[in-house]
mmCIF file of C-alpha atoms in Angstrom:
data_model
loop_
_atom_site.group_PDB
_atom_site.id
_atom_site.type_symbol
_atom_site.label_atom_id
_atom_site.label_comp_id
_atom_site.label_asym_id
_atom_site.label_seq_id
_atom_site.Cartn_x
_atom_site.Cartn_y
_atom_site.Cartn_z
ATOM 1 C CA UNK A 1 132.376 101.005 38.709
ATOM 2 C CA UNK A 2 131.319 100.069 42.190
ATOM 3 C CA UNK A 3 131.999 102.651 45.137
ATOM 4 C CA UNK A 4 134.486 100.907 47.206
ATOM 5 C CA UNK A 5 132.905 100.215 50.998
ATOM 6 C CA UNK A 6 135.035 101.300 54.198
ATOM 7 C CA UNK A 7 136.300 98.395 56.088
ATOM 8 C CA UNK A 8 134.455 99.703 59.405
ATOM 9 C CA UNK A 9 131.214 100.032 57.373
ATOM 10 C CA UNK A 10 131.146 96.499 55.879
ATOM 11 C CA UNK A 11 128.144 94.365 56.519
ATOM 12 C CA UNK A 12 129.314 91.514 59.014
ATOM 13 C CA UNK A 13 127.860 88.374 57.895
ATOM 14 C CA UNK A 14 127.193 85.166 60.165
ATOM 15 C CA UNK A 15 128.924 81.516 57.846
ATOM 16 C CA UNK A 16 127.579 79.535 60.403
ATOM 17 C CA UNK A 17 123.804 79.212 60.996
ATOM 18 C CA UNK A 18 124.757 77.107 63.995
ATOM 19 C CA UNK A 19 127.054 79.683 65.896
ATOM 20 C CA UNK A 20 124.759 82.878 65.698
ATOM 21 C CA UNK A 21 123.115 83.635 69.317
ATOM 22 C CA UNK A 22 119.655 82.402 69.753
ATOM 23 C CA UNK A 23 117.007 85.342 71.303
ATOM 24 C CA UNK A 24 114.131 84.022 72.989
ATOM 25 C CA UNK A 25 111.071 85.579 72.045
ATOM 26 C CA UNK A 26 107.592 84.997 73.342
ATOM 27 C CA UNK A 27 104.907 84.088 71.381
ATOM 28 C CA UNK A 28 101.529 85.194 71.080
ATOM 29 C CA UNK A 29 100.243 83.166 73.576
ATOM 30 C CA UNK A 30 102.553 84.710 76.510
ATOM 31 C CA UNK A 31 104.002 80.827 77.239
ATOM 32 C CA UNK A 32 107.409 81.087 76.526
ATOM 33 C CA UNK A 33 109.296 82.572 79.334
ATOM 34 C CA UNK A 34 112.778 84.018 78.357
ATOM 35 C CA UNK A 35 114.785 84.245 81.696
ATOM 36 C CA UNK A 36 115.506 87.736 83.488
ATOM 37 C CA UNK A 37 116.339 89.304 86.535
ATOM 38 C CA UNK A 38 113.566 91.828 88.216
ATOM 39 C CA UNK A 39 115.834 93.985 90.968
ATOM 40 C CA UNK A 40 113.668 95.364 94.131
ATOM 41 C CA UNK A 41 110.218 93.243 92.987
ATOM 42 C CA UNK A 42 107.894 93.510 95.786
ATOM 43 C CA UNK A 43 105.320 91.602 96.572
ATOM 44 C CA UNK A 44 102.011 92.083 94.912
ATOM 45 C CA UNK A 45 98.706 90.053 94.870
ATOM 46 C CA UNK A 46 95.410 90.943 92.756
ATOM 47 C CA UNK A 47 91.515 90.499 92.198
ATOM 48 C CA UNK A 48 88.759 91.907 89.878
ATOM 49 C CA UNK A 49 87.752 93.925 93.046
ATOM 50 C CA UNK A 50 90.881 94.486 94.359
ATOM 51 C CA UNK A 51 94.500 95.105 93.289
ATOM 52 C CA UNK A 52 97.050 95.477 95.801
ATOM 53 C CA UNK A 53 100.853 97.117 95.434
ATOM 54 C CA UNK A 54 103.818 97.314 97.346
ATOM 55 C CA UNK A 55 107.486 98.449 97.290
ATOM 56 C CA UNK A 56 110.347 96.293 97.244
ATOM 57 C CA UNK A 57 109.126 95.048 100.944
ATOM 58 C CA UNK A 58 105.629 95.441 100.048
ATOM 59 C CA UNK A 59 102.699 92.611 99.541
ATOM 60 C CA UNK A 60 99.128 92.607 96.987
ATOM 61 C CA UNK A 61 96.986 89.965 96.393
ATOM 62 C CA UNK A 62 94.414 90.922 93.711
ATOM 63 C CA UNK A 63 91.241 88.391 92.568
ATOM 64 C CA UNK A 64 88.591 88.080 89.964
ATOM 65 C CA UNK A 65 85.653 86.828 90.875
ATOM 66 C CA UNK A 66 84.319 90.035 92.408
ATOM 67 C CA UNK A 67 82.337 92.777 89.994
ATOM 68 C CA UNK A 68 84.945 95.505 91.354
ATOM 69 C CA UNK A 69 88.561 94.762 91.172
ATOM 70 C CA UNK A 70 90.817 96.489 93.463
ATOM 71 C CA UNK A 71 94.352 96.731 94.371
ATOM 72 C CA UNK A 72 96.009 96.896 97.610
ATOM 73 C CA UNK A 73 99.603 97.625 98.024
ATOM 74 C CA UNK A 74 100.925 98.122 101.544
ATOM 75 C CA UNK A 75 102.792 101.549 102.183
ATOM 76 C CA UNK A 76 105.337 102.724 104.165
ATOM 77 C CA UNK A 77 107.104 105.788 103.998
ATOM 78 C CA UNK A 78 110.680 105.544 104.193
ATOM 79 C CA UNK A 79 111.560 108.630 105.821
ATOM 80 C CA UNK A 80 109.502 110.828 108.064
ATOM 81 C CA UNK A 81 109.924 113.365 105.981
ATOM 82 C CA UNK A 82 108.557 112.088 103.218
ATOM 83 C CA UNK A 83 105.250 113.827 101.857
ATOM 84 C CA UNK A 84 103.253 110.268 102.386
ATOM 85 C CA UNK A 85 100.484 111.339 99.759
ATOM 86 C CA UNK A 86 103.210 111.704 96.918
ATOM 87 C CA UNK A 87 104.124 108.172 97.221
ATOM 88 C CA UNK A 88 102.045 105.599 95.416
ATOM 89 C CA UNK A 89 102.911 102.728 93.701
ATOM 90 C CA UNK A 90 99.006 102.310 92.221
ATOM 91 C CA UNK A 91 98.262 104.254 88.692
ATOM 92 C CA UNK A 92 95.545 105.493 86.818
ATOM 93 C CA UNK A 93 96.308 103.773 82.806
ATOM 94 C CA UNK A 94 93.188 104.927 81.524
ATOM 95 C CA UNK A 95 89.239 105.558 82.908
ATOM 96 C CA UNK A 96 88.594 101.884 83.517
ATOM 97 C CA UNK A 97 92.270 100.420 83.646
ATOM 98 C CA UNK A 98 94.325 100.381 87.058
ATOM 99 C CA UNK A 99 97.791 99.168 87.291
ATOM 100 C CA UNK A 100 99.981 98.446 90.764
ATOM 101 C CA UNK A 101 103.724 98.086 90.103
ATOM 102 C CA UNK A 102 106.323 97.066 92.180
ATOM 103 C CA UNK A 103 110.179 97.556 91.382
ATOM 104 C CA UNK A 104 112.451 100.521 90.610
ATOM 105 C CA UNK A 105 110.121 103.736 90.201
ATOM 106 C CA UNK A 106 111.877 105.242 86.878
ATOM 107 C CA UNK A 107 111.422 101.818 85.162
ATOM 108 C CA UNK A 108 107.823 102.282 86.843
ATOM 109 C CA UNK A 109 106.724 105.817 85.434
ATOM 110 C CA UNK A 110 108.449 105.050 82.114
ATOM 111 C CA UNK A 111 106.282 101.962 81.829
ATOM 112 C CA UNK A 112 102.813 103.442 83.074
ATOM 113 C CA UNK A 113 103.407 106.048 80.722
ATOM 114 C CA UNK A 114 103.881 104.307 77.278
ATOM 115 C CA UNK A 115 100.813 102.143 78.797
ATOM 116 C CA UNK A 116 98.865 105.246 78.917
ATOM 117 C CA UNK A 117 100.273 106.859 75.260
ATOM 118 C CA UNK A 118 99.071 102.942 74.062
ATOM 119 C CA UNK A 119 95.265 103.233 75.644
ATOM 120 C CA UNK A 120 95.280 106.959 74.458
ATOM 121 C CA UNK A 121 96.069 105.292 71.204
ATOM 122 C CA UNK A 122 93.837 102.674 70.753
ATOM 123 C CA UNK A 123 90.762 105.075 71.936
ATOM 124 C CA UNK A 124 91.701 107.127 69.232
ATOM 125 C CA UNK A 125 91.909 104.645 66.638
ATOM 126 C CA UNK A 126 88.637 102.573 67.378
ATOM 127 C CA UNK A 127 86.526 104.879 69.593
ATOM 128 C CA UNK A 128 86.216 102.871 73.028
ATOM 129 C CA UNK A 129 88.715 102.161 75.741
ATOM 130 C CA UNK A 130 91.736 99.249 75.311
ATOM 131 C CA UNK A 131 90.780 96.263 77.289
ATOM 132 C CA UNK A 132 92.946 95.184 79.785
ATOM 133 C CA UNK A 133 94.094 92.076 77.980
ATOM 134 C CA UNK A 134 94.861 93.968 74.910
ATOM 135 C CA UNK A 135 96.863 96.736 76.779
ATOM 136 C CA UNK A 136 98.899 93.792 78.865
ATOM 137 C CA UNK A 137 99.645 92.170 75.879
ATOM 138 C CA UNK A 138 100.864 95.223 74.111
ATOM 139 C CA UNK A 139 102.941 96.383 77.068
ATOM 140 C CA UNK A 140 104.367 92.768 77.219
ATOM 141 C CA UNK A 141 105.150 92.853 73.722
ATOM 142 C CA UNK A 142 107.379 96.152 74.382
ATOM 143 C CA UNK A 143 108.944 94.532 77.791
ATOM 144 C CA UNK A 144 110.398 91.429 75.528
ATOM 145 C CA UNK A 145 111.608 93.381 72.834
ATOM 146 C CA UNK A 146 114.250 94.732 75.552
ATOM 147 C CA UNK A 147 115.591 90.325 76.052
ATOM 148 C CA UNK A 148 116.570 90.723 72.466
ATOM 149 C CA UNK A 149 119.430 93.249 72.555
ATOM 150 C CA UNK A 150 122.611 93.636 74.617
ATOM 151 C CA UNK A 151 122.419 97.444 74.335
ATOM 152 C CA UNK A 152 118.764 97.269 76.207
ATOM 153 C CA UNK A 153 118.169 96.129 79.835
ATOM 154 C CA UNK A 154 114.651 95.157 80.716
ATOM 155 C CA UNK A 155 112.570 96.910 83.391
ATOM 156 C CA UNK A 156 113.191 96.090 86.842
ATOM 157 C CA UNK A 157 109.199 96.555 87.060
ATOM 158 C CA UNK A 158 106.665 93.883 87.488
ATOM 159 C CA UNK A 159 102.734 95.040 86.812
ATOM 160 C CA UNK A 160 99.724 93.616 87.526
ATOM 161 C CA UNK A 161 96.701 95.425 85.589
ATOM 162 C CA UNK A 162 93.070 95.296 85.977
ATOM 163 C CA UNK A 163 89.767 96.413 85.007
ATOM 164 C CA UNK A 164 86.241 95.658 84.217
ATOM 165 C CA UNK A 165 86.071 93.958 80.613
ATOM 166 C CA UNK A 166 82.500 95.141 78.698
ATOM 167 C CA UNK A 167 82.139 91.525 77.868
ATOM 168 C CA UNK A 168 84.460 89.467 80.134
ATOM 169 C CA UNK A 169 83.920 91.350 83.172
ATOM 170 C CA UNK A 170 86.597 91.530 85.878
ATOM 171 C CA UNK A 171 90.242 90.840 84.289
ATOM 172 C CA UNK A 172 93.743 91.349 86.172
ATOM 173 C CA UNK A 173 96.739 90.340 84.291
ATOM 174 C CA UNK A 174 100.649 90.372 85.499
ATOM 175 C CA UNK A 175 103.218 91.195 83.265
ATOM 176 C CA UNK A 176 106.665 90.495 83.972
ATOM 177 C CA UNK A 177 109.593 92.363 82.819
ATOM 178 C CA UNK A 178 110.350 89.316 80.251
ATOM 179 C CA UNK A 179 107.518 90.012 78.694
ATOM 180 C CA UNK A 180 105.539 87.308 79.713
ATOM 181 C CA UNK A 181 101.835 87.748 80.805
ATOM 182 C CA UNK A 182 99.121 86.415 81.865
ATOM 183 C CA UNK A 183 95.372 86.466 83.343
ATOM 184 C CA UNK A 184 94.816 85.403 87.147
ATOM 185 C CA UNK A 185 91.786 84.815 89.618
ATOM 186 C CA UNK A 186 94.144 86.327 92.228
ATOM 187 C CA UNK A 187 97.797 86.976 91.691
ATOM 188 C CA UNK A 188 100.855 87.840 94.383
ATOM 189 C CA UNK A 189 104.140 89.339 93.611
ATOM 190 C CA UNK A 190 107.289 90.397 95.478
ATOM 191 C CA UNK A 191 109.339 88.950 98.022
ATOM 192 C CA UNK A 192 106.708 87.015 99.944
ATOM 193 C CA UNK A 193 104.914 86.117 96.847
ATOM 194 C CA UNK A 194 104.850 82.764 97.768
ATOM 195 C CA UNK A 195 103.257 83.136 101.055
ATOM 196 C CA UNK A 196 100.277 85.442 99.624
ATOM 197 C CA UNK A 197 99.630 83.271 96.917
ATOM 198 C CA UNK A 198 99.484 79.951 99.073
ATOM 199 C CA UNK A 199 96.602 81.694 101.257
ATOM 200 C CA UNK A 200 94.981 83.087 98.511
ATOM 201 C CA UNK A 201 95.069 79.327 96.740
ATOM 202 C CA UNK A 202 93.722 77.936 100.240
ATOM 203 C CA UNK A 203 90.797 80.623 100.355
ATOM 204 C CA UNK A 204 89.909 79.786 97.273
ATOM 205 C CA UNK A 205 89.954 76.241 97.979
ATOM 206 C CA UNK A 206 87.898 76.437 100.530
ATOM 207 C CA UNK A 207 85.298 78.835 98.677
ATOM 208 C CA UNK A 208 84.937 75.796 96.080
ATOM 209 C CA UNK A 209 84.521 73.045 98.241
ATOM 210 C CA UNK A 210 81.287 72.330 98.917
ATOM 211 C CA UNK A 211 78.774 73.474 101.235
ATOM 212 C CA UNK A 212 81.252 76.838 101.921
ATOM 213 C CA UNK A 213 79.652 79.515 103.684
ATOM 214 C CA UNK A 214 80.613 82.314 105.884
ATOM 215 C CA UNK A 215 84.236 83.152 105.673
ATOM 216 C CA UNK A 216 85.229 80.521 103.478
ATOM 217 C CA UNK A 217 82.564 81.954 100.716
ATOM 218 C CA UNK A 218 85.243 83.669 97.832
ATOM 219 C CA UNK A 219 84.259 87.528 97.448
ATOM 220 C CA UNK A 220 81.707 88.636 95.527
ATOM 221 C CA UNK A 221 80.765 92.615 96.518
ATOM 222 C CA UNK A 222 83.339 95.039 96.749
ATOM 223 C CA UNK A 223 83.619 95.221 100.756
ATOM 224 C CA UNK A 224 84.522 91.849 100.582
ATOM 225 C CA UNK A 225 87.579 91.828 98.312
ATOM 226 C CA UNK A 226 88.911 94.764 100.009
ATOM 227 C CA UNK A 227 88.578 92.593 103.225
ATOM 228 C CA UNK A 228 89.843 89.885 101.985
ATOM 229 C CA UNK A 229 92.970 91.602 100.629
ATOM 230 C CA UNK A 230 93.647 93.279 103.343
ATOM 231 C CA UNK A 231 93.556 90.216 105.438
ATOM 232 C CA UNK A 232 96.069 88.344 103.594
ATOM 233 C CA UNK A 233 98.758 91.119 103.290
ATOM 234 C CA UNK A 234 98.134 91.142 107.185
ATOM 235 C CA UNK A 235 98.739 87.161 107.282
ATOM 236 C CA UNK A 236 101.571 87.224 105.253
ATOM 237 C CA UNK A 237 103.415 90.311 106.918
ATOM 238 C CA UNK A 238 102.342 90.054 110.264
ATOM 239 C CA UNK A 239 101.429 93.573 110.408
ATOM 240 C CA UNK A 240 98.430 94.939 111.742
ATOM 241 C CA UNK A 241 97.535 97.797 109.210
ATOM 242 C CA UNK A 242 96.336 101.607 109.694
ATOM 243 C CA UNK A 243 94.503 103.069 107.415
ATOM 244 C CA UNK A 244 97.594 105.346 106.112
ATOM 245 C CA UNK A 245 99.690 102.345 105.794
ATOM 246 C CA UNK A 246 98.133 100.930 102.626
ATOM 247 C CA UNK A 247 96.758 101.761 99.254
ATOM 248 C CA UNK A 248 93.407 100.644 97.439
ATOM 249 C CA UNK A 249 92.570 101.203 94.212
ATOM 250 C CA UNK A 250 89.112 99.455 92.456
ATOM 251 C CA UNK A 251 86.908 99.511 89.392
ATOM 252 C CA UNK A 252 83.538 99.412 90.233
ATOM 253 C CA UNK A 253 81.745 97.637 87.659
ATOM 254 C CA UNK A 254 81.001 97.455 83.791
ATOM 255 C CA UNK A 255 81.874 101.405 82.567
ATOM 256 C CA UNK A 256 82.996 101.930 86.136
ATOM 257 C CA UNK A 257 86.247 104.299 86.797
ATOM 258 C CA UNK A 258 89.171 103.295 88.049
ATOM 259 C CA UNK A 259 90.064 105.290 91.803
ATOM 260 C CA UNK A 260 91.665 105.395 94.667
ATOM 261 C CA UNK A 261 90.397 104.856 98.060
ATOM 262 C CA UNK A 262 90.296 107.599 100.567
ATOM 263 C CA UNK A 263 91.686 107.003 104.171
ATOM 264 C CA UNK A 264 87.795 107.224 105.488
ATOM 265 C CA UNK A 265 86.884 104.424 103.349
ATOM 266 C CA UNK A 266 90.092 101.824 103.965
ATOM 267 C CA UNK A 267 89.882 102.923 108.111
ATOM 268 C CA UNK A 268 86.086 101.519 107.569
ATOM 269 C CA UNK A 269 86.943 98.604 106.462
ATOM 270 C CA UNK A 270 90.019 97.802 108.978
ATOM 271 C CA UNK A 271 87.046 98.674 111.878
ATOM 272 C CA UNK A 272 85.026 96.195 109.772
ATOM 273 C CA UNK A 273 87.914 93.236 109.811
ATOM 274 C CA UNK A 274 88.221 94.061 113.403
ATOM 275 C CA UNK A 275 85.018 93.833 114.509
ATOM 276 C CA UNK A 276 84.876 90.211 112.921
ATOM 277 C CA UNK A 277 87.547 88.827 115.321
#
């Protein structure tokens, strides 16, 4: 005799194909977008030699034709009695993998941290670092996984992450909290994501075209991207920076460690952008 099952604990089952609730869910490729709302997204732009960050009035622009991509998020402390130096919207992932973030700072930490658990994962398993395509994949993966239930919100993050691929070379890839993804030769995000990413389409332009020389050339050493990226979060917030009021993180090269430029090294290259004009 069959054990009678509690009317609370019976299976619900779906007659009609046609009415059940259709999840979008990306594919492999990271080309189906399923729509979502990212709250405080800041503007962020990115290149293999530089990756910048911001808050949720923050600009980046990161690119990837340099050797050395860095990041360069724009910082500015909220409150004057903030501690400035425990502030930063740029992380550490793994040796060679950097990742800028912009959004709500739980979501944030809660992401860069299954991120790193992943790459501490993956060195274990095969015996050399994640590559940065792998790891934005994964973590996109996880992101869209939160579109499919109603008892899950996504992250109000958006991430741009970047390193030096062994065979590939420079890579930065942005990952939205849909889970969609994909690679860029420089990437914006945030609220004037628009702006960044129409002078960083016009630079690039221009670096194409031939005959370009001088300014118009595209970066290739690391000086140069950190330039460059500094000069278009100037353009596109109209804000002359110092040398505490924005972050720089950069890979330098095949093997090369993700770090963290020191206030020294940014102020030289602000003296650098100034002597120019």
């Amino acid at each position: 005799m069959r054990r009678p099952v509690h009317p609370q604990l019976r299976p619900i089952q779906l007659r009609n194909r046609n009415e059940a609730h259709s999840i979008p869910i990306r594919t492999s490729t990271g080309h189906n977008h399923p729509p979502c709302l990212a709250p405080n997204q800041a503007t962020t732009a990115t290149s293999p030699s530089s990756l910048p960050k911001a808050a949720s009035t923050k600009s980046n622009t990161p690119s990837k034709q340099s050797p050395m991509p860095p990041s360069m998020p724009s910082k500015k402390v909220p409150d004057k009695l903030f501690d400035a130096d425990s502030m930063s919207w740029i992380f550490e992932v793994s040796g060679g993998v950097g990742a800028v973030v912009t959004g709500m700072m739980p979501d944030a930490k809660a992401s860069i941290n299954r991120a790193r658990s992943e790459a501490a994962e993956f060195r274990y398993k095969y015996g050399y670092d994640m590559p940065v395509d792998a790891l934005s994949k994964r973590i996109a993966n996880l992101a869209q996984v939160s579109t499919q239930r109603a008892s899950m919100r996504p992250l109000g993050i958006s991430s741009i992450y970047v390193g030096v691929d062994e065979e590939y070379g420079p890579q930065v890839f942005k990952v939205d909290p849909a889970g969609y993804y994909t690679g860029y030769k420089a990437v914006a995000q945030g609220p004037k994501m628009t702006e960044a990413t129409n002078w960083l389409e016009k630079r690039y332009k221009r670096s194409t075209a031939p005959g370009a020389n001088g300014d118009d050339k595209w970066c290739e050493t690391l000086e140069e991207t950190v330039e460059m990226g500094i000069m278009c979060l100037s353009s596109v917030l109209s804000v002359d920076f110092k040398a505490t009021e924005i972050e720089i993180g950069v890979v330098e090269g095949k093997g090369g460690k993700f770090r963290r430029l020191s206030v020294e090294e940014i102020d030289e290259r602000l003296q650098s952008i100034a002597d120019r004009d």
